[in-house]
Coordinates of C-alpha atoms and ligand atoms in Angstrom, one line a residue:
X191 CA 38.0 103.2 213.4
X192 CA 35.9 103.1 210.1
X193 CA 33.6 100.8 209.3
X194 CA 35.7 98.9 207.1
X195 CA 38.0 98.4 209.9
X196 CA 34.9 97.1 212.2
X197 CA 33.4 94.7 209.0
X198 CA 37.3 93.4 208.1
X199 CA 38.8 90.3 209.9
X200 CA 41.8 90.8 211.8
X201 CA 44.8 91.2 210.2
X202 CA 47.8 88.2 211.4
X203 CA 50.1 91.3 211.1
X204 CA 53.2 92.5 208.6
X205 CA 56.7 90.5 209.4
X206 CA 58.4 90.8 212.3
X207 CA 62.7 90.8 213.2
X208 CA 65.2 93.5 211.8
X209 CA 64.8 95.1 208.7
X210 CA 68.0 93.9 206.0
X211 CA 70.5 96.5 205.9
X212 CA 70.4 97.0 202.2
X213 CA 67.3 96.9 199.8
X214 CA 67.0 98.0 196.3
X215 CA 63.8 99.9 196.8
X216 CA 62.1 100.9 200.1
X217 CA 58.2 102.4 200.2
X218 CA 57.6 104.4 203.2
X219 CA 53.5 104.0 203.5
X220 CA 52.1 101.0 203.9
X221 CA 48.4 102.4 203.0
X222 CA 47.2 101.4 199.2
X223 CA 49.9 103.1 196.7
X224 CA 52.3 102.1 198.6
X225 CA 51.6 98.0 198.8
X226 CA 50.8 98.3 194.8
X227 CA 53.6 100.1 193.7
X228 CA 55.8 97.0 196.3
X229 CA 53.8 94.6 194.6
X230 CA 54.0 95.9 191.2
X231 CA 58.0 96.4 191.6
X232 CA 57.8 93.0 193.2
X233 CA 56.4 91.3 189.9
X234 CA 59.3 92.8 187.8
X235 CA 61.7 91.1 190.5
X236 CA 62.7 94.4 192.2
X237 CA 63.4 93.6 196.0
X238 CA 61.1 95.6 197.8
X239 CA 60.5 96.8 201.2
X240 CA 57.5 98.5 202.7
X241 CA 57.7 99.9 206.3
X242 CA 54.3 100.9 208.0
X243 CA 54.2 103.2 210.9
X244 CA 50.4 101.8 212.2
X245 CA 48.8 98.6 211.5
X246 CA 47.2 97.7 207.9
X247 CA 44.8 100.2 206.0
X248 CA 45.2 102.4 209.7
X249 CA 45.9 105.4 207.4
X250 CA 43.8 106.9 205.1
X251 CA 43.0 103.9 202.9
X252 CA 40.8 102.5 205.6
X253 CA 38.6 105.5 205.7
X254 CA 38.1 105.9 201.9
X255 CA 34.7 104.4 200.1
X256 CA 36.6 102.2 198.5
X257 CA 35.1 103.4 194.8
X258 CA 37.4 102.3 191.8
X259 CA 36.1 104.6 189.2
X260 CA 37.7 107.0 186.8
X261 CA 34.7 109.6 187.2
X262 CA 36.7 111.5 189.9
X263 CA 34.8 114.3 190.5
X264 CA 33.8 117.3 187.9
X265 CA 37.5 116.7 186.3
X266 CA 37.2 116.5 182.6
X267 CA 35.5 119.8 181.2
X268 CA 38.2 121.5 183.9
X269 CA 41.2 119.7 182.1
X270 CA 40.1 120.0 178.1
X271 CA 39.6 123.9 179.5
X272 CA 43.1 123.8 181.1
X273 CA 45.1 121.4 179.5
X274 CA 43.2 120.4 176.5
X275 CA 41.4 117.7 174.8
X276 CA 44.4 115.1 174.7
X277 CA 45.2 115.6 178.2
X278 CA 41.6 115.0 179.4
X279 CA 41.6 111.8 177.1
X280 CA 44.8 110.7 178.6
X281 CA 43.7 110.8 182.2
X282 CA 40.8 109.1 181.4
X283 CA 42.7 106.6 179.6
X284 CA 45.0 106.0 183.1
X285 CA 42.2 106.1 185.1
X286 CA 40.3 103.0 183.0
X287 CA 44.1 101.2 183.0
X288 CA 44.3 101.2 186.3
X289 CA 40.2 100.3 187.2
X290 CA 41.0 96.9 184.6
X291 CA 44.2 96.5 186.7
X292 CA 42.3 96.3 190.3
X293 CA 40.7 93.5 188.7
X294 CA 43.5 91.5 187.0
X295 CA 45.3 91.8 190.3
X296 CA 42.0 90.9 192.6
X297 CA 41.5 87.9 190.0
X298 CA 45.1 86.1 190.1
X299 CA 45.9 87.0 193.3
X300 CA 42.2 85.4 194.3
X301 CA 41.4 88.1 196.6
X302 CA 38.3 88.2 198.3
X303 CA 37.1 91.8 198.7
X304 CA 33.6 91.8 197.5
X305 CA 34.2 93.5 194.4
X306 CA 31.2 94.4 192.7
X307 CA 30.6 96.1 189.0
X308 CA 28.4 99.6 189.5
X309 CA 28.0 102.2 187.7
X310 CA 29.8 106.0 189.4
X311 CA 27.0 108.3 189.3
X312 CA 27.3 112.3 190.3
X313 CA 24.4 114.4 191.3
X314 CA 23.4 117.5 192.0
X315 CA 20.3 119.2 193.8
X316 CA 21.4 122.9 191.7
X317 CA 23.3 122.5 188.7
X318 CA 22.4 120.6 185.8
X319 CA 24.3 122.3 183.5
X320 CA 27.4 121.3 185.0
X321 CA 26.7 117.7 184.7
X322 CA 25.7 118.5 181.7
X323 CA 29.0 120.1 180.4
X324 CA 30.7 117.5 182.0
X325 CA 29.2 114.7 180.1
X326 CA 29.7 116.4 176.8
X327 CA 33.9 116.3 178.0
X328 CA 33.8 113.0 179.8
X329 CA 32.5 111.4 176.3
X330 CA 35.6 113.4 174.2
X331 CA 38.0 112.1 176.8
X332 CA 36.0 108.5 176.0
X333 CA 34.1 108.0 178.6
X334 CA 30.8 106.3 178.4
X335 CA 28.1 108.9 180.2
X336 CA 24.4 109.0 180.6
X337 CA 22.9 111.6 181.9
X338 CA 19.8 111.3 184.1
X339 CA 16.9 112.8 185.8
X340 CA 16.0 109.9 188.6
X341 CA 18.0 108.5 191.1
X342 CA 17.5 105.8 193.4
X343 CA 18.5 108.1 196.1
X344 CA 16.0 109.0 198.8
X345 CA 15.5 112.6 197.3
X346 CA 15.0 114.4 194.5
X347 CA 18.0 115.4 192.2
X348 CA 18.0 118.4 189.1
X349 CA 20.4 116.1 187.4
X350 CA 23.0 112.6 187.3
X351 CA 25.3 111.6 185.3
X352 CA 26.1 108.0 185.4
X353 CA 29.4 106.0 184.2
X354 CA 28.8 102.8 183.6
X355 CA 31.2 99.8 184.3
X356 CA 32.9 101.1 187.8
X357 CA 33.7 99.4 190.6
X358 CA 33.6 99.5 194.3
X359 CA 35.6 96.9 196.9
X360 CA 36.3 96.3 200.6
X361 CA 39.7 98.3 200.9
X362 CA 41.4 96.7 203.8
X363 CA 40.5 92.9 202.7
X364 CA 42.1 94.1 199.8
X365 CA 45.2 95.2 201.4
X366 CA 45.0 92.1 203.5
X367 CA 44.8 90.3 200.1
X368 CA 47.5 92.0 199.1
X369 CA 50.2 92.9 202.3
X370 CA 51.2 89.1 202.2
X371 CA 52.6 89.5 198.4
X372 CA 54.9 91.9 199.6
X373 CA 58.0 92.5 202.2
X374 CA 55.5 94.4 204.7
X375 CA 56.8 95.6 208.1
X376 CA 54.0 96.9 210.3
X377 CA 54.6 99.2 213.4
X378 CA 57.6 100.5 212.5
X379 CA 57.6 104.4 211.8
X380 CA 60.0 106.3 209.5
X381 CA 61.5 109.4 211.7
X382 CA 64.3 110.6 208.8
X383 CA 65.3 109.9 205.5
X384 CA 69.2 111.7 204.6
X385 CA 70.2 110.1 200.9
X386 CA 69.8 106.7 201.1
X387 CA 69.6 105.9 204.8
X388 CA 66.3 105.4 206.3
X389 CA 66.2 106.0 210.0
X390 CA 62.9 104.0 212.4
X391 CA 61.8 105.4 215.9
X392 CA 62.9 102.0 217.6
X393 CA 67.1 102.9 216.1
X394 CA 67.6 100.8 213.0
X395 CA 69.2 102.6 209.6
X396 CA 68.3 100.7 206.4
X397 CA 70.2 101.4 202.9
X398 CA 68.1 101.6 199.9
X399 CA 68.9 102.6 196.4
X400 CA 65.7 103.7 196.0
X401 CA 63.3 105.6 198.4
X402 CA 59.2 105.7 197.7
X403 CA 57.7 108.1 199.9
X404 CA 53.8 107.1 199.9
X405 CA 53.0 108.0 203.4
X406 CA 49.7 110.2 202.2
X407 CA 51.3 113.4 203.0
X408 CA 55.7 113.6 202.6
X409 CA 57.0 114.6 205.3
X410 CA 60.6 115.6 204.1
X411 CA 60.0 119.4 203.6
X412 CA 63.0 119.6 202.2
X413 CA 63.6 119.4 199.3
X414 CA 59.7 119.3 197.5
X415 CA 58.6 121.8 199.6
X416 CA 55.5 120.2 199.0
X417 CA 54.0 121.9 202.2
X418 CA 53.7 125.0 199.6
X419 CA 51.2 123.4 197.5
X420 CA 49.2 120.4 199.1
X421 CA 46.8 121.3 201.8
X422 CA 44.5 118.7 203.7
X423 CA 40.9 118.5 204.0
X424 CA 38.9 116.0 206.5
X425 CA 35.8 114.8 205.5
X426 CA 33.0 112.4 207.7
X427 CA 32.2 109.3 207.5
X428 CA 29.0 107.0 209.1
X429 CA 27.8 103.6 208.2
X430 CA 24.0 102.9 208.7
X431 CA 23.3 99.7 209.0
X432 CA 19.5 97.6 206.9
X433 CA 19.2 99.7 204.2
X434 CA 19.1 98.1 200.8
X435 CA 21.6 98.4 198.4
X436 CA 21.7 101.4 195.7
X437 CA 22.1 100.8 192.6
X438 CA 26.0 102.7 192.1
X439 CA 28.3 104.9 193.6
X440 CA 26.7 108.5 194.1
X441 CA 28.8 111.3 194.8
X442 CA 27.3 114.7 195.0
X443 CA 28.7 118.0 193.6
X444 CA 27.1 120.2 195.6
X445 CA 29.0 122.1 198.3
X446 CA 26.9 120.1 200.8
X447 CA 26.8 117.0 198.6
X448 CA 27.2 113.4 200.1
X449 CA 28.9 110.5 198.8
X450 CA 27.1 107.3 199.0
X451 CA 27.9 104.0 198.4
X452 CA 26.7 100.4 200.1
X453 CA 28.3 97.5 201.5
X454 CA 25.7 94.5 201.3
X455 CA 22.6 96.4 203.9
X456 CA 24.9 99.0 204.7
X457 CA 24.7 102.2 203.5
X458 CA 28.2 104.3 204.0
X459 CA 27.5 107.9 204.0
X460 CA 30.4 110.5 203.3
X461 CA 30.8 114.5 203.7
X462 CA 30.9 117.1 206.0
X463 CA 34.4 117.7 205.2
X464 CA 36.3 121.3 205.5
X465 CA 39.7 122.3 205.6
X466 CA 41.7 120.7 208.6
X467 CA 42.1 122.4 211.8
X468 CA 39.1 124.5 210.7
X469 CA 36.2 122.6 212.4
X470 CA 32.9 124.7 213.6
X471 CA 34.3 127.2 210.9
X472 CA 31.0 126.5 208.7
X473 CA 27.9 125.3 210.1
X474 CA 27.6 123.0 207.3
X475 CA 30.2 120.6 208.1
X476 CA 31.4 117.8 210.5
X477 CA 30.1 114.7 211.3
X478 CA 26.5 116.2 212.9
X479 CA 25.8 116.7 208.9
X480 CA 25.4 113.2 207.7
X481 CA 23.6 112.1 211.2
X482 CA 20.9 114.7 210.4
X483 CA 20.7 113.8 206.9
X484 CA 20.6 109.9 208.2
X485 CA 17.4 110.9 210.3
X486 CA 16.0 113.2 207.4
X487 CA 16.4 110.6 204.5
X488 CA 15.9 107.2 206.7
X489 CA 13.5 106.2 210.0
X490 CA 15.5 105.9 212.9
X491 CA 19.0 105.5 211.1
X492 CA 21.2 102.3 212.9
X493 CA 24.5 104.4 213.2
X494 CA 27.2 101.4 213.4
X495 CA 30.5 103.1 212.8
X496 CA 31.4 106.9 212.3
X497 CA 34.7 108.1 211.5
X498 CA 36.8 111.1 209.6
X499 CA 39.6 110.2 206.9
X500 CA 41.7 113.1 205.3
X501 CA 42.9 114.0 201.7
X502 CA 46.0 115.5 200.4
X503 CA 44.5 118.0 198.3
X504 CA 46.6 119.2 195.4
X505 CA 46.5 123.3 193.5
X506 CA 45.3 121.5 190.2
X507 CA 43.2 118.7 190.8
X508 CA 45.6 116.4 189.4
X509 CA 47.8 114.3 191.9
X510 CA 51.6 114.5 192.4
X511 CA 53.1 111.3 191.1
X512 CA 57.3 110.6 190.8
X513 CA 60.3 112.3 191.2
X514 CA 60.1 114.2 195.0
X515 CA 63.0 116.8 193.4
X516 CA 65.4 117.0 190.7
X517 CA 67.9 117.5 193.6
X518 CA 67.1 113.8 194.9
X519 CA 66.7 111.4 191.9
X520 CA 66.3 108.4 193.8
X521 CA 63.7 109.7 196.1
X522 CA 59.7 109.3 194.7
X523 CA 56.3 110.8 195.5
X524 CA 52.8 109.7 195.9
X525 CA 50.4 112.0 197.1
X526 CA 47.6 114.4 196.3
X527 CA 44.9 112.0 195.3
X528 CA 42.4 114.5 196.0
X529 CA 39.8 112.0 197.6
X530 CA 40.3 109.6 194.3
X531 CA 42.9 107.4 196.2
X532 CA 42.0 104.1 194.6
X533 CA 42.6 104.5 191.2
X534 CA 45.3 107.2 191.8
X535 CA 46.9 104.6 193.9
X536 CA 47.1 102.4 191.1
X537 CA 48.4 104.6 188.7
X538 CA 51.0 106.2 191.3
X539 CA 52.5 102.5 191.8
X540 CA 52.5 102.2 187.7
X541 CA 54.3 105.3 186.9
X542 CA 56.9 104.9 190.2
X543 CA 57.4 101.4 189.4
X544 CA 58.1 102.8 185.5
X545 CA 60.4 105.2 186.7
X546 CA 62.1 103.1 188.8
X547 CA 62.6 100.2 186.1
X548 CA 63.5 103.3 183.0
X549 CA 60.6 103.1 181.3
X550 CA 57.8 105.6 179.7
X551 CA 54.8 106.1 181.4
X552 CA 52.5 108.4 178.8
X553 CA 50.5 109.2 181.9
X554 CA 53.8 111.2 183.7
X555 CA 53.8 114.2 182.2
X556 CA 50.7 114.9 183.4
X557 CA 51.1 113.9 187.3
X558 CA 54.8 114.9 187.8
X559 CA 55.1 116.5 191.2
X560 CA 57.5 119.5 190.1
X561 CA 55.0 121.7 187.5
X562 CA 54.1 124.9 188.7
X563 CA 51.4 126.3 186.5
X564 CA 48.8 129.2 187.9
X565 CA 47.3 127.3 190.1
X566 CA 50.0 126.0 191.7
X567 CA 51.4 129.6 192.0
X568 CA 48.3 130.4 193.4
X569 CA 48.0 127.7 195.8
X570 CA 51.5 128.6 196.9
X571 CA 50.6 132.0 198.0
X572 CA 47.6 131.1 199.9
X573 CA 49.3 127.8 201.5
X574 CA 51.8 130.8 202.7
X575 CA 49.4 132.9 204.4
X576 CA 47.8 129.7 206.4
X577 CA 51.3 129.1 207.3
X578 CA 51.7 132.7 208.5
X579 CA 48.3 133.0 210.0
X580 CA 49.1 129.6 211.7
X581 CA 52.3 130.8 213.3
X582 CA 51.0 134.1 214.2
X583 CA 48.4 132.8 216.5
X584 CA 50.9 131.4 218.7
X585 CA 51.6 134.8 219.6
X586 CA 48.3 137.2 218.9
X587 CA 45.5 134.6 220.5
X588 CA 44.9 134.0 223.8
X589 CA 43.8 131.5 225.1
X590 CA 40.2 131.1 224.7
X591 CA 39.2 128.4 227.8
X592 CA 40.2 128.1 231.6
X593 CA 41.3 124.8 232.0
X594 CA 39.4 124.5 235.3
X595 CA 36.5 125.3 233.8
X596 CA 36.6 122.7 230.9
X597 CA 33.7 119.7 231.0
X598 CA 34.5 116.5 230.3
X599 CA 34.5 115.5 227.1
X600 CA 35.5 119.5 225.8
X601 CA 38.8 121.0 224.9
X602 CA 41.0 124.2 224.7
X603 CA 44.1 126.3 224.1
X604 CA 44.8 127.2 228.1
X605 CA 46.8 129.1 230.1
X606 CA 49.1 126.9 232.5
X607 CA 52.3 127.6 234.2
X608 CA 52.3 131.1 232.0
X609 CA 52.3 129.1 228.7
X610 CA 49.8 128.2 226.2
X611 CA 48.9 124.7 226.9
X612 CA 46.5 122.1 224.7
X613 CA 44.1 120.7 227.4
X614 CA 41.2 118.2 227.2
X615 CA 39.1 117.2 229.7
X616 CA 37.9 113.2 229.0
X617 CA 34.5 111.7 229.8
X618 CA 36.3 110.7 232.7
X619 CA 37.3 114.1 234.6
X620 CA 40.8 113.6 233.6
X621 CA 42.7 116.1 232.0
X622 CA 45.5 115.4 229.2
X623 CA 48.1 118.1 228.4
X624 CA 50.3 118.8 225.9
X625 CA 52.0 121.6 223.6
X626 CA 49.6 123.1 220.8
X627 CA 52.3 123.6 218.8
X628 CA 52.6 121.1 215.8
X629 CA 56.1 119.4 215.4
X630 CA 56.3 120.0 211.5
X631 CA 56.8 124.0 211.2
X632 CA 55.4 125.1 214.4
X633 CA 51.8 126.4 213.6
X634 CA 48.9 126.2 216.5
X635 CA 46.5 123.7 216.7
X636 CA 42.8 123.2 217.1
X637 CA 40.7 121.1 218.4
X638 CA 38.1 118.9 216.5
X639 CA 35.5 117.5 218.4
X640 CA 34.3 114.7 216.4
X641 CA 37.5 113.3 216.2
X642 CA 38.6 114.3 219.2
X643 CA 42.0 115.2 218.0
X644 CA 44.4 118.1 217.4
X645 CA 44.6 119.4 213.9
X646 CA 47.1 121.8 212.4
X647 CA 45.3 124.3 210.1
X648 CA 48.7 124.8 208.3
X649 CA 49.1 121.1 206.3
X650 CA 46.7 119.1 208.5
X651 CA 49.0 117.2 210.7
X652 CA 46.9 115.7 213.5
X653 CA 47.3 114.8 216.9
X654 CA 45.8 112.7 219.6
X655 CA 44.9 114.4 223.0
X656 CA 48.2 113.1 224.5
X657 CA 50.3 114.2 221.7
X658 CA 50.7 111.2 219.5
X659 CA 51.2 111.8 216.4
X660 CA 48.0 110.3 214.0
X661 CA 48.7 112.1 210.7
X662 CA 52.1 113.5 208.7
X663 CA 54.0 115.5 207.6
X664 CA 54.3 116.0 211.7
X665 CA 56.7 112.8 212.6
X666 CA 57.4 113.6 216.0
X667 CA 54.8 113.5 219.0
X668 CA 53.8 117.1 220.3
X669 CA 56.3 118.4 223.4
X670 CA 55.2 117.4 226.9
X671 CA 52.5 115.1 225.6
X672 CA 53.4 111.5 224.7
X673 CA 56.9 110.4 226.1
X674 CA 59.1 110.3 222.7
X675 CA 61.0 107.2 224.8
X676 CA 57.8 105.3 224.4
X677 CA 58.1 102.5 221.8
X678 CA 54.9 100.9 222.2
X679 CA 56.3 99.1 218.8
X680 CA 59.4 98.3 219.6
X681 CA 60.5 94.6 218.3
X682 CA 63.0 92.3 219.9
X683 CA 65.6 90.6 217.0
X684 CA 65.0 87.2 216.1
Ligands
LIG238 FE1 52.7 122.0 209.0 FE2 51.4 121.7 211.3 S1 51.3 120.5 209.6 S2 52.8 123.3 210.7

């Protein structure tokens, strides 16, 4: 659990009883885009439903930094050099909308999630002049941006750039702000979607006209084939507790930069991240990162919470927001935020809820799921030869561990009963089986020691050591690991 999770209070829960039979719009993904783009549909008197497979913010939204800000990154010199001037100015322009949205909804809804105004400040250790090309295009796209040579970060930086007039908030009060607003069912997974029937792992079938798939990654493969172009990356996360508060937002833009942000005394500290299902691949990554740089940067560091979130990284940098196919007009998309989920949750919930009502969202063209420029060509060939690389280690590697000889608190790919078998030994002694095959296309898994889960290198499902499944497009637990027949959830009618 992240730290907003352990500094939230609990959450009464989503409603409870049978889902209707017929509903004009339902949002698979109950993280932030998809209880705005209910609540948003909501206020134009669209009946909405949103079905949740885990409890509140359990899915990606929870392990975010919670930064609204529309400096995402080193985005606008790439898209004047890509897609021009106009196009940079018009994702800037969505970005600001939906940062002055956040707080129109947090003021009338009265929700308190300790928003605070900060500036969004990048930094680098190495390369000023690509802060400083960026300011030059964040200003064109009409951004306000000062550069800068101090920091009040506890080292030295070559260069920041600073946006003034961001924001930063507690995600999950938020969505606990928020979930009431809406038709929110918690604990109650999505295991098919065929036209407009929507199929739940405890047997019902719900009608809806409309179909919002914002479940981080989509897990219909077909059509979208969007397991050809969106890849997921993990990144780290620790909070250290009676340090006193910086003055913004920092995000570094170095290969080993960290995020930072605080919460009150508490500093949250974020990086380390790699590809999924390639931990211990480079030294320079995993959670071990930010506890040394916690020690380097702070006397004995008060670690209170550490966790790993993951992203849906898209081939462009831009994410994939509305129609999931031409083929399925009534289905819809939001995913790819490419670690800038807050403000590209609001703006996927604005141009879905757009679509949905007929109406012109400037901001579309550029987020529409279905372009397929270079790099998207490009991403599809090497999002091919994971997939292939994936597969063929099923058959070409052995298994590298001896199940016997596995400590506690270590895991393998074993040999048992002649097949390739996913073992991990707890702190206990005990040891928990299951398949290492992921349930979405069949690639093998690895293990990832600081989250102590299974990854798939392929599109980053994940897995927990008894074969639950923790992240999509995977819906269905791994074979011989957790009973299928288990409905921990499973709800009585009223
Ligand atoms: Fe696609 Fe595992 S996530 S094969």
């Amino acid at each position: 659990m992240s730290y907003w999770h352990d500094s939230a209070p609990d959450y009464p829960g989503g409603r409870e009883g049978w889902l209707p039979k017929k509903v004009e719009v339902a949002v698979i993904g109950g993280g932030l885009a998809g209880l705005l783009t209910a609540y948003l549909l909501g206020e134009a008197g669209i009946d909405t439903v949103v079905l949740e497979r885990r409890a509140l913010g359990e899915g990606q939204t929870g392990n975010t930094t919670g930064k609204i800000t529309c400096q995402t990154g080193l985005i606008y010199r790439k898209l004047e050099n890509t897609r021009g001037a106009s196009d940079a100015r018009l994702y800037a322009e969505a970005q600001t909308d939906a940062i002055t949205s956040f707080r129109n909804i947090i003021e009338s809804e009265r929700i308190a999630c300790d928003l605070e105004q900060l500036p969004a400040i990048l930094y680098t250790r190495e390369s000023p002049s690509l802060l400083e090309e960026e300011a030059i295009s964040a200003r064109r796209a009409g951004i306000r941006a000062e550069l800068k040579r101090r920091t009040a970060l506890p080292f030295d930086v070559a260069a920041a750039l600073a946006y003034p007039g961001q924001a930063q908030f507690h995600p999950i009060k938020f969505l606990m702000g928020i979930a009431p607003r809406v038709k929110f069912y918690q604990g109650l997974g999505v295991v098919g979607v065929h036209g407009r029937t929507i199929l739940t792992d405890d047997g019902q079938e719900m009608e809806a006209e409309k179909i919002v798939f914002a479940c981080h990654y989509p897990f219909k493969n077909l059509p979208g084939m969007f397991f050809t172009r969106l890849h997921q990356s993990i990144s780290y996360g620790i909070a250290v507790s009676g340090i006193p508060p910086l003055d913004g937002m920092y995000y570094g833009i170095d290969p080993d930069g960290i995020s930072m942000r605080s919460h009150g005394n508490v500093l949250l500290m974020i990086g380390g991240g790699h590809r999924t299902g390639e931990w211990g691949k480079n030294p320079d990554t995993g959670l071990r990162v930010l506890e040394e740089a916690a020690e380097r940067y702070y006397p004995r560091p008060h670690i209170i919470s550490r966790w790993a979130g993951q992203d849906c990284m898209p081939p462009d940098g831009l994410p994939l927001i509305g129609e999931y196919s031409p083929l399925r007009p009534n289905w819809f998309v939001a995913t790819g935020f490419h670690k800038w989920g807050m403000t590209g949750s609001m703006i996927a919930a604005k141009v879905i809820r757009d679509k949905i009502l007929g109406k012109r969202n400037p901001v579309e063209k550029l987020v529409r799921p279905n372009r397929f420029g270079g790099d998207t060509l490009r991403a599809m060939g090497k999002e091919t030869g994971y997939a292939v690389s994936g597969l063929s280690k099923r058959i070409f590697l052995p298994p590298a561990e001896v199940a016997d000889e596995l400590a506690p608190g270590t895991a393998g790919v074993v040999f048992r009963g002649g097949e390739k078998t996913a073992a991990y030994r707890d702190s206990a002694g005990e040891l928990h089986t299951t398949s290492p095959y992921c349930t979405h296309m069949g690639c093998e898994l690895a293990w990832n020691p600081d989250t102590k889960t299974w990854d798939c290198p392929c599109h980053g499902s994940r897995f927990s050591p008894d074969g639950k499944v923790l992240d999509a497009p995977a819906v269905k637990p791994l074979e011989n690991g957790q009973d299928p027949s288990d409905k921990t959830h499973e709800r009585k009618p009223t």
